[in-house]
């Protein structure tokens, strides 16, 4: 009998994996994508750090210690084994208190810990050591964002001529703003010699940049939406690495994230006041009434209610929203906001909430249940992002029949179909120019549609709720990406079990030629901003 074909083996490494640790979309993706890959028959194992506050006693402690080579010697870490919820994907937690027993994953709000490069060097190096110790020789190593950017570098360097050197590497950019930047003097922390500190690898305008090295070393690159894959090749959105990305355009793919359609399902959601479907929407009225009451607003189904959720940061464009609030609140509309972040932003929305309790309520907290109640109870969802690699909230909104009012950027372009007033087509309201005027005008457009063309709102809601954002679609694209990476690394196709042989993925199209910077306009300084995490 011929031997059973082996499944594709993938080592998936991430600094956050929901529900164990999450600060944003990276955590969501890392928690759900591996489960969808497993459903396709891929043998995927996840590795992440064990952070303070995690329920470690519920995890199996593996025997012995894992020795991780660090610049100062060998770190002896414990390894705990768990499973992702609702499935059998193994997840390994690297337990090393010196680096991870801290109050925050990356650092206090607005800053990063001074030794973040070292902490996540440990994660990348540790993940490869773990793979060897447990005898899991991956076909593909999948690294996610700068915290794991050293993985493709190590596969090509310290694993040279070792079994792991045969692994293809995929590097996914979830948000290019955060790049893992430090002074050039920190090169030694990676354990690699100074010969790697040059503009073709780690050096970027006099700083050490882990992402740049990953972009150079990974077999294939991906990011989380087709539009963002194009945008990051331009100076406007490339955060200083657009040139490097243009150089690898043929190896860069945009795969739109999915969402957890079980956790975010208005038909079964236990967080919300009443459940509903596209066919029977009465429950949404009850959710709206409950949300209005919880926010201390007038409980009135006729007043359109706008919801806002997200990190109160520059990326999300909350400063622009702040500048148009007076205008918006002068209209017959209500707004609720849930978010945490920049001190100034929090202060602004807190005081606005106190000043206009009749129309506006801000909750400055991180509250998963409330996020569900806002998605279900609001009529419209506002997302004025400056840039948005993919964005999850607009997909949750669409699934809950809550129409996005969103800036046409990144993944928002790929998920929201712009409203056509003449025909009633579309699933949301898009605007291009990121200014308080354009945002207020678009909120006003949603408002006038609500009052003047209610049939359009109804039809858009049903259309929005019927969109497919499941991870199964995205997982099929990742499988194709892995197979292509394998083929390029080994020079021959993967011979094991493949769930659905499919054509190789197509790289993101070449972007328009870079815009010349007009005289007098200052270059942006992505490296400075990217230190925030
Ligand atoms: P990003 O990853 O850039 O923060 P995404 O839209 O991709 O943005 O994902 C944000 C995720 O974090 C969503 O699941 C969103 O609901 C959640 N989220 C953000 N802020 C809060 C908050 N204050 N309370 C609850 N959930 C939040």
Coordinates of C-alpha atoms and ligand atoms in Angstrom, one line a residue:
X1 CA 0.0 0.0 0.0
X2 CA 1.4 3.4 -0.8
X3 CA 2.0 5.6 2.3
X4 CA -0.8 8.1 3.3
X5 CA 0.0 11.5 1.8
X6 CA 1.3 13.8 4.5
X7 CA -0.6 17.0 5.2
X8 CA 1.1 20.4 4.7
X9 CA 2.8 21.4 8.0
X10 CA 2.6 25.1 9.0
X11 CA 4.3 26.7 12.0
X12 CA 2.2 29.9 12.7
X13 CA 3.8 32.4 15.0
X14 CA 2.1 35.5 16.4
X15 CA 2.5 37.8 19.4
X16 CA -1.2 37.8 20.0
X17 CA -3.8 35.1 19.5
X18 CA -7.5 35.7 20.5
X19 CA -9.0 34.7 22.9
X20 CA -5.7 34.4 24.8
X21 CA -4.3 37.8 24.0
X22 CA -5.6 40.5 21.7
X23 CA -5.1 44.2 21.1
X24 CA -6.6 44.4 17.7
X25 CA -7.1 42.7 14.3
X26 CA -3.8 40.7 14.5
X27 CA -5.2 38.8 17.6
X28 CA -8.5 38.1 15.8
X29 CA -6.8 36.8 12.7
X30 CA -4.3 34.6 14.6
X31 CA -7.1 33.1 16.6
X32 CA -9.4 32.1 13.7
X33 CA -7.2 31.6 10.6
X34 CA -5.4 28.5 12.0
X35 CA -8.8 26.9 12.8
X36 CA -9.9 27.5 9.2
X37 CA -6.6 26.1 7.9
X38 CA -7.1 23.0 10.0
X39 CA -10.5 22.4 8.5
X40 CA -8.7 22.3 5.1
X41 CA -6.5 19.4 6.5
X42 CA -3.4 21.5 7.1
X43 CA -1.4 20.5 10.2
X44 CA -1.0 24.0 11.7
X45 CA 0.7 24.6 15.1
X46 CA 0.5 28.0 16.7
X47 CA 3.2 29.6 19.0
X48 CA 2.8 32.7 21.1
X49 CA 4.2 34.1 24.4
X50 CA 2.6 33.3 27.8
X51 CA 1.7 36.8 29.0
X52 CA 0.9 37.8 32.6
X53 CA -2.7 37.2 33.6
X54 CA -3.3 34.2 31.3
X55 CA -4.9 31.1 32.7
X56 CA -1.7 29.1 32.7
X57 CA -3.0 26.5 35.1
X58 CA -5.5 25.3 32.5
X59 CA -2.6 24.5 30.1
X60 CA -0.5 21.4 30.0
X61 CA 3.1 22.0 31.0
X62 CA 5.4 20.1 28.7
X63 CA 8.3 18.3 30.3
X64 CA 11.7 19.8 30.4
X65 CA 12.8 23.3 29.4
X66 CA 13.3 24.9 26.1
X67 CA 16.7 26.4 25.6
X68 CA 16.6 29.5 23.4
X69 CA 19.9 31.1 22.3
X70 CA 19.9 34.8 23.1
X71 CA 22.7 37.3 22.8
X72 CA 23.5 37.0 26.5
X73 CA 23.4 33.2 26.7
X74 CA 20.6 30.5 26.8
X75 CA 17.2 31.5 28.0
X76 CA 15.5 28.5 29.7
X77 CA 11.8 28.7 29.1
X78 CA 8.9 26.5 30.0
X79 CA 6.4 25.5 27.3
X80 CA 2.7 25.1 27.9
X81 CA 0.3 23.5 25.5
X82 CA -3.3 24.4 24.9
X83 CA -5.8 24.2 22.0
X84 CA -7.6 27.0 20.1
X85 CA -11.2 27.0 21.1
X86 CA -13.7 24.9 19.1
X87 CA -11.1 22.8 17.4
X88 CA -8.0 20.8 17.8
X89 CA -5.3 23.3 16.8
X90 CA -2.4 23.0 19.2
X91 CA -1.1 26.3 20.6
X92 CA 2.2 26.4 22.4
X93 CA 2.9 29.2 24.9
X94 CA 6.5 30.1 25.6
X95 CA 6.8 31.0 29.2
X96 CA 9.6 33.3 30.1
X97 CA 8.7 35.7 32.9
X98 CA 11.6 38.0 32.5
X99 CA 10.1 39.1 29.1
X100 CA 6.4 38.5 29.4
X101 CA 5.3 38.7 33.0
X102 CA 4.4 42.4 32.6
X103 CA 1.3 44.5 32.8
X104 CA 1.1 45.1 29.0
X105 CA 1.8 43.0 25.9
X106 CA 3.9 45.7 24.2
X107 CA 4.2 48.5 26.7
X108 CA 2.0 51.2 28.4
X109 CA -0.4 53.0 26.1
X110 CA 1.5 55.1 23.6
X111 CA 4.9 53.6 24.3
X112 CA 6.8 50.3 23.8
X113 CA 9.0 48.6 26.4
X114 CA 12.6 49.5 25.8
X115 CA 13.6 45.8 25.3
X116 CA 10.8 44.9 22.8
X117 CA 13.3 43.9 20.1
X118 CA 14.9 41.5 22.6
X119 CA 11.5 40.1 23.9
X120 CA 10.3 39.3 20.4
X121 CA 13.7 38.0 19.3
X122 CA 13.1 35.4 22.0
X123 CA 9.6 34.6 20.5
X124 CA 11.0 34.1 17.0
X125 CA 14.0 32.2 18.0
X126 CA 12.1 30.2 20.6
X127 CA 9.4 29.2 18.0
X128 CA 12.1 27.6 15.8
X129 CA 13.8 25.9 18.7
X130 CA 10.4 24.5 19.9
X131 CA 9.6 23.1 16.4
X132 CA 12.9 21.2 16.5
X133 CA 12.4 19.9 20.1
X134 CA 8.8 18.6 19.4
X135 CA 9.9 17.1 16.0
X136 CA 7.6 19.3 14.0
X137 CA 9.5 20.1 10.8
X138 CA 7.3 22.7 9.0
X139 CA 6.9 23.0 5.3
X140 CA 6.0 26.6 5.8
X141 CA 6.8 29.1 8.6
X142 CA 4.2 31.8 8.8
X143 CA 5.3 35.0 10.6
X144 CA 2.9 37.8 11.4
X145 CA 4.0 41.5 11.8
X146 CA 7.3 42.8 13.2
X147 CA 7.2 40.8 16.4
X148 CA 7.9 37.7 14.4
X149 CA 9.9 39.3 11.5
X150 CA 13.1 37.5 12.5
X151 CA 11.6 34.1 11.7
X152 CA 12.3 34.3 7.9
X153 CA 15.7 35.8 8.7
X154 CA 16.7 32.9 11.0
X155 CA 15.4 30.3 8.6
X156 CA 17.9 31.7 6.0
X157 CA 20.8 32.2 8.4
X158 CA 21.1 30.4 11.7
X159 CA 19.3 27.4 10.3
X160 CA 21.5 27.3 7.2
X161 CA 22.2 23.7 6.2
X162 CA 19.9 22.5 9.0
X163 CA 16.6 20.7 8.4
X164 CA 14.6 23.9 9.1
X165 CA 16.3 25.6 6.2
X166 CA 14.0 23.8 3.8
X167 CA 11.0 25.6 5.2
X168 CA 9.4 28.2 3.0
X169 CA 8.6 31.4 4.9
X170 CA 5.5 33.6 4.5
X171 CA 5.5 37.1 6.1
X172 CA 2.1 38.8 6.6
X173 CA 1.9 42.5 7.2
X174 CA -1.2 43.2 9.4
X175 CA -0.2 46.8 9.9
X176 CA 2.9 48.4 8.3
X177 CA 2.9 51.3 10.8
X178 CA 4.6 49.1 13.4
X179 CA 8.0 47.9 12.0
X180 CA 10.1 46.9 15.0
X181 CA 12.6 49.8 14.9
X182 CA 15.5 50.4 17.1
X183 CA 19.0 52.0 17.1
X184 CA 21.4 50.3 14.8
X185 CA 23.5 49.5 17.9
X186 CA 20.8 46.9 18.9
X187 CA 21.8 44.7 16.0
X188 CA 23.6 42.4 18.4
X189 CA 20.3 41.6 20.2
X190 CA 19.2 39.5 17.2
X191 CA 22.2 37.3 17.6
X192 CA 23.3 38.0 14.0
X193 CA 26.5 39.6 13.0
X194 CA 27.0 43.2 11.9
X195 CA 27.4 41.9 8.3
X196 CA 23.6 41.8 8.2
X197 CA 23.3 45.5 9.1
X198 CA 23.2 47.0 5.6
X199 CA 20.4 48.6 3.5
X200 CA 19.6 45.2 1.9
X201 CA 18.6 43.7 5.2
X202 CA 18.2 45.4 8.6
X203 CA 19.5 48.9 8.1
X204 CA 17.0 51.5 7.2
X205 CA 18.1 55.2 7.2
X206 CA 20.4 54.6 10.1
X207 CA 18.1 52.5 12.2
X208 CA 17.6 48.8 12.8
X209 CA 14.3 47.7 11.1
X210 CA 13.1 44.1 11.6
X211 CA 10.3 44.4 9.1
X212 CA 12.7 45.4 6.4
X213 CA 14.8 42.3 7.0
X214 CA 11.7 40.1 6.8
X215 CA 10.6 41.7 3.5
X216 CA 14.0 40.8 2.2
X217 CA 14.2 37.2 3.5
X218 CA 10.7 35.8 3.3
X219 CA 9.9 33.5 0.4
X220 CA 6.5 35.3 -0.1
X221 CA 4.8 38.3 1.4
X222 CA 1.2 39.0 2.1
X223 CA -1.0 41.6 3.6
X224 CA -4.6 41.6 4.7
X225 CA -6.5 43.1 1.8
X226 CA -5.8 43.6 -2.0
X227 CA -6.2 47.3 -1.8
X228 CA -3.7 47.7 1.1
X229 CA -1.3 45.5 -0.9
X230 CA -1.4 48.1 -3.6
X231 CA -1.3 51.1 -1.2
X232 CA 1.7 50.0 0.7
X233 CA 3.7 50.2 -2.5
X234 CA 3.1 53.9 -2.6
X235 CA 5.0 56.6 -0.6
X236 CA 1.6 57.7 1.0
X237 CA 1.0 54.4 2.7
X238 CA 4.3 52.6 2.5
X239 CA 5.6 54.0 5.9
X240 CA 9.0 54.3 4.4
X241 CA 9.2 50.7 3.1
X242 CA 7.3 51.3 -0.2
X243 CA 10.4 51.0 -2.2
X244 CA 11.3 47.7 -0.7
X245 CA 7.8 46.5 -1.3
X246 CA 7.8 47.6 -4.9
X247 CA 11.0 45.6 -5.3
X248 CA 9.1 42.5 -4.3
X249 CA 5.8 43.3 -6.0
X250 CA 5.7 39.9 -7.8
X251 CA 5.9 38.2 -4.4
X252 CA 3.3 40.3 -2.6
X253 CA -0.3 39.1 -2.2
X254 CA -3.4 40.7 -0.7
X255 CA -5.7 38.3 1.1
X256 CA -8.8 39.8 2.6
X257 CA -9.2 38.8 6.3
X258 CA -12.4 36.9 7.2
X259 CA -14.3 37.3 10.5
X260 CA -15.3 34.8 13.1
X261 CA -18.8 34.3 11.8
X262 CA -19.8 32.3 14.8
X263 CA -18.8 34.8 17.4
X264 CA -20.3 37.6 15.3
X265 CA -23.7 36.3 14.3
X266 CA -26.8 38.3 15.1
X267 CA -28.9 35.1 14.9
X268 CA -27.1 33.5 17.8
X269 CA -25.3 36.4 19.6
X270 CA -25.7 36.0 23.4
X271 CA -24.4 39.5 24.1
X272 CA -27.3 41.3 22.5
X273 CA -30.8 42.1 23.6
X274 CA -32.6 40.1 20.9
X275 CA -31.5 38.0 18.0
X276 CA -32.3 38.6 14.4
X277 CA -31.7 37.6 10.8
X278 CA -31.9 39.3 7.4
X279 CA -35.4 37.7 7.0
X280 CA -36.7 38.8 10.4
X281 CA -35.2 42.1 11.6
X282 CA -37.5 42.9 14.5
X283 CA -34.7 41.9 16.9
X284 CA -32.6 44.7 15.6
X285 CA -35.2 47.3 16.8
X286 CA -35.0 45.8 20.3
X287 CA -31.2 46.0 20.2
X288 CA -31.4 49.6 19.2
X289 CA -33.8 50.4 22.0
X290 CA -31.6 48.6 24.5
X291 CA -28.5 50.5 23.3
X292 CA -30.3 53.9 23.4
X293 CA -31.4 53.1 26.9
X294 CA -28.0 52.0 28.0
X295 CA -26.5 55.2 26.6
X296 CA -29.0 57.4 28.3
X297 CA -30.3 58.6 25.0
X298 CA -34.0 59.1 23.9
X299 CA -35.4 55.6 23.1
X300 CA -36.9 56.4 19.7
X301 CA -36.7 54.1 16.7
X302 CA -37.0 57.1 14.3
X303 CA -33.8 58.8 15.3
X304 CA -30.8 57.3 13.4
X305 CA -28.1 56.0 15.7
X306 CA -24.5 56.0 14.7
X307 CA -22.0 53.7 16.3
X308 CA -18.2 54.0 16.6
X309 CA -15.7 51.5 18.0
X310 CA -12.0 51.4 17.9
X311 CA -8.6 52.4 19.1
X312 CA -8.6 56.2 19.5
X313 CA -5.5 56.7 17.5
X314 CA -4.2 58.7 14.6
X315 CA -4.6 55.7 12.3
X316 CA -8.4 55.5 12.9
X317 CA -9.0 59.2 12.1
X318 CA -10.7 60.0 15.4
X319 CA -9.2 63.5 15.4
X320 CA -11.2 64.1 12.2
X321 CA -14.3 62.8 13.8
X322 CA -13.7 65.1 16.8
X323 CA -13.6 68.1 14.5
X324 CA -17.0 67.5 13.0
X325 CA -18.9 66.4 16.1
X326 CA -20.5 69.8 16.7
X327 CA -22.0 69.7 13.2
X328 CA -23.2 66.1 13.4
X329 CA -24.8 66.7 16.8
X330 CA -26.7 69.7 15.5
X331 CA -28.7 67.2 13.4
X332 CA -31.4 64.8 14.3
X333 CA -29.1 62.0 15.1
X334 CA -27.5 60.1 18.0
X335 CA -24.0 58.7 18.4
X336 CA -22.4 56.2 20.7
X337 CA -18.6 55.6 20.9
X338 CA -16.6 52.8 22.4
X339 CA -12.8 53.1 22.5
X340 CA -9.6 53.5 24.3
X341 CA -6.3 55.1 23.3
X342 CA -4.7 58.5 23.1
X343 CA -5.2 60.5 26.2
X344 CA -6.3 63.6 24.3
X345 CA -8.9 61.7 22.3
X346 CA -10.3 60.1 25.4
X347 CA -10.5 63.4 27.1
X348 CA -12.3 65.0 24.2
X349 CA -15.0 62.4 23.9
X350 CA -15.4 62.1 27.6
X351 CA -16.2 65.8 27.9
X352 CA -18.3 65.8 24.8
X353 CA -20.3 63.0 26.4
X354 CA -20.8 65.2 29.5
X355 CA -21.7 68.2 27.4
X356 CA -24.2 66.6 25.0
X357 CA -25.7 63.6 27.0
X358 CA -28.9 64.1 24.9
X359 CA -27.2 63.0 21.7
X360 CA -23.8 61.4 22.4
X361 CA -22.4 58.8 24.7
X362 CA -18.8 57.7 25.0
X363 CA -17.6 54.6 26.8
X364 CA -13.8 54.8 27.2
X365 CA -13.2 51.1 27.9
X366 CA -12.4 47.9 26.2
X367 CA -15.6 45.9 26.4
X368 CA -16.2 43.0 24.0
X369 CA -19.9 42.6 24.9
X370 CA -20.6 46.3 24.4
X371 CA -18.9 46.1 21.0
X372 CA -21.5 43.5 20.0
X373 CA -24.3 45.5 21.4
X374 CA -23.2 48.6 19.4
X375 CA -22.8 46.6 16.2
X376 CA -26.3 45.2 16.7
X377 CA -28.1 48.3 18.0
X378 CA -26.7 51.1 15.7
X379 CA -28.1 51.9 12.3
X380 CA -24.8 53.2 10.9
X381 CA -21.2 52.6 11.8
X382 CA -18.6 55.3 11.4
X383 CA -15.0 54.4 10.4
X384 CA -13.0 57.5 9.3
X385 CA -9.7 55.6 9.1
X386 CA -6.6 57.4 7.8
X387 CA -5.4 54.0 6.6
X388 CA -6.9 50.5 7.2
X389 CA -5.0 47.4 6.3
X390 CA -8.2 45.4 6.4
X391 CA -10.5 46.4 9.3
X392 CA -12.8 44.1 11.0
X393 CA -15.4 46.4 12.5
X394 CA -16.9 47.2 9.1
X395 CA -17.4 43.5 8.4
X396 CA -19.0 43.0 11.8
X397 CA -21.3 46.0 11.0
X398 CA -22.3 44.6 7.6
X399 CA -23.1 41.2 9.2
X400 CA -25.3 43.0 11.7
X401 CA -27.1 45.1 9.1
X402 CA -25.4 48.3 10.4
X403 CA -24.3 50.3 7.4
X404 CA -20.7 51.6 7.4
X405 CA -19.9 55.2 6.8
X406 CA -16.3 54.7 5.9
X407 CA -13.2 56.3 4.3
X408 CA -12.4 54.6 1.0
X409 CA -9.0 53.2 2.0
X410 CA -7.4 49.7 2.3
X411 CA -9.7 46.9 3.2
X412 CA -12.7 49.2 3.6
X413 CA -12.6 49.6 -0.2
X414 CA -12.6 45.8 -0.6
X415 CA -15.5 45.1 1.8
X416 CA -17.9 48.1 1.6
X417 CA -19.8 48.7 -1.7
X418 CA -20.4 52.4 -2.1
X419 CA -24.1 53.5 -2.0
X420 CA -25.5 54.6 -5.4
X421 CA -28.3 57.0 -4.8
X422 CA -29.9 56.5 -8.2
X423 CA -30.3 52.8 -7.9
X424 CA -30.1 52.0 -4.2
X425 CA -27.1 49.7 -4.8
X426 CA -24.3 49.4 -2.2
X427 CA -23.8 48.4 1.4
X428 CA -22.4 51.6 2.9
X429 CA -21.3 55.2 2.4
X430 CA -17.8 55.8 1.3
X431 CA -15.8 59.1 1.1
X432 CA -12.3 59.8 -0.1
X433 CA -11.0 63.0 1.3
X434 CA -10.1 62.7 5.0
X435 CA -11.4 66.0 6.3
X436 CA -14.0 67.0 8.9
X437 CA -16.1 68.5 6.1
X438 CA -16.1 65.3 3.9
X439 CA -16.8 63.1 6.9
X440 CA -19.7 65.3 8.2
X441 CA -21.1 65.4 4.6
X442 CA -21.1 61.7 4.4
X443 CA -22.7 61.2 7.8
X444 CA -25.2 63.8 6.5
X445 CA -25.7 61.7 3.4
X446 CA -26.4 58.6 5.5
X447 CA -28.9 60.7 7.5
X448 CA -30.8 62.0 4.5
X449 CA -30.9 58.5 3.1
X450 CA -32.4 57.3 6.4
X451 CA -35.1 60.0 6.3
X452 CA -35.8 60.3 2.6
X453 CA -35.1 56.9 1.1
X454 CA -35.8 54.3 3.9
X455 CA -36.4 51.6 1.3
X456 CA -32.8 52.0 0.2
X457 CA -31.6 51.6 3.8
X458 CA -33.7 48.4 4.2
X459 CA -32.4 46.9 0.9
X460 CA -28.8 47.8 1.8
X461 CA -29.1 46.2 5.2
X462 CA -30.3 42.9 3.7
X463 CA -27.6 43.0 1.1
X464 CA -25.0 43.8 3.7
X465 CA -26.1 40.9 5.9
X466 CA -25.9 38.4 3.0
X467 CA -22.1 39.0 2.3
X468 CA -19.7 36.1 2.9
X469 CA -16.9 37.1 5.1
X470 CA -16.1 33.7 6.5
X471 CA -12.6 32.5 7.0
X472 CA -13.1 29.6 4.7
X473 CA -12.6 31.8 1.7
X474 CA -9.5 33.4 3.1
X475 CA -8.1 30.0 4.3
X476 CA -8.3 28.7 0.8
X477 CA -6.2 31.7 -0.4
X478 CA -3.6 31.1 2.3
X479 CA -3.4 27.4 1.4
X480 CA -2.6 28.5 -2.2
X481 CA 0.0 31.0 -0.9
X482 CA 1.7 28.3 1.2
X483 CA 1.8 25.9 -1.7
X484 CA 3.3 28.5 -3.9
X485 CA 5.9 29.5 -1.3
X486 CA 6.7 25.8 -0.9
X487 CA 7.2 25.4 -4.7
X488 CA 9.5 28.4 -4.9
X489 CA 11.5 27.3 -1.9
X490 CA 12.0 23.7 -2.9
X491 CA 11.8 24.0 -6.6
X492 CA 9.0 21.4 -6.9
X493 CA 5.4 21.3 -5.9
X494 CA 4.3 19.9 -2.6
X495 CA 3.7 16.2 -3.0
X496 CA 1.5 15.6 0.1
X497 CA -2.2 16.0 0.7
X498 CA -3.7 19.2 -0.7
X499 CA -7.3 20.1 0.1
X500 CA -8.2 21.8 -3.2
X501 CA -5.5 22.0 -6.0
X502 CA -6.1 25.5 -7.4
X503 CA -4.2 27.9 -9.6
X504 CA -1.4 29.8 -7.9
X505 CA -2.4 33.2 -6.4
X506 CA -1.9 36.3 -8.4
X507 CA 0.3 39.0 -6.9
X508 CA -1.0 42.4 -6.2
X509 CA -0.9 44.7 -9.3
X510 CA 1.9 47.2 -9.7
X511 CA 0.8 50.5 -8.1
X512 CA 0.8 53.7 -10.1
X513 CA 4.2 55.4 -10.3
X514 CA 5.2 57.1 -7.1
X515 CA 4.0 60.6 -6.7
X516 CA 6.8 63.3 -6.7
X517 CA 6.9 65.1 -3.4
X518 CA 6.0 68.8 -4.1
X519 CA 8.8 71.2 -3.1
X520 CA 8.5 72.2 0.5
X521 CA 6.5 69.1 1.6
X522 CA 8.3 67.2 4.3
X523 CA 9.0 63.5 4.2
X524 CA 7.0 61.5 6.7
X525 CA 9.0 59.9 9.4
X526 CA 7.5 56.4 9.7
X527 CA 10.4 55.1 11.8
X528 CA 9.7 57.5 14.6
X529 CA 6.0 56.6 14.7
X530 CA 6.6 52.9 14.3
X531 CA 8.3 52.8 17.7
X532 CA 5.0 53.3 19.5
X533 CA 4.3 49.6 19.8
Ligands
LIG1 P1 -7.2 47.3 14.5 O1 -6.6 45.9 14.5 O2 -6.4 48.2 13.7 O3 -7.4 47.8 15.9 P2 -9.6 46.1 13.4 O4 -10.9 46.7 13.0 O5 -8.9 45.3 12.5 O6 -8.6 47.3 13.9 O7 -9.9 45.3 14.7 C1 -10.2 45.8 15.9 C2 -10.8 44.8 16.8 O8 -10.7 45.2 18.2 C3 -12.3 44.5 16.6 O9 -12.6 43.2 16.9 C4 -12.9 45.5 17.5 O10 -14.3 45.2 17.8 C5 -12.0 45.4 18.7 N1 -12.0 46.6 19.5 C6 -11.3 47.8 19.4 N2 -11.5 48.6 20.4 C7 -12.4 48.0 21.2 C8 -13.0 48.4 22.5 N3 -12.8 49.6 23.0 N4 -13.8 47.5 23.1 C9 -14.1 46.3 22.5 N5 -13.5 45.9 21.3 C10 -12.7 46.7 20.7

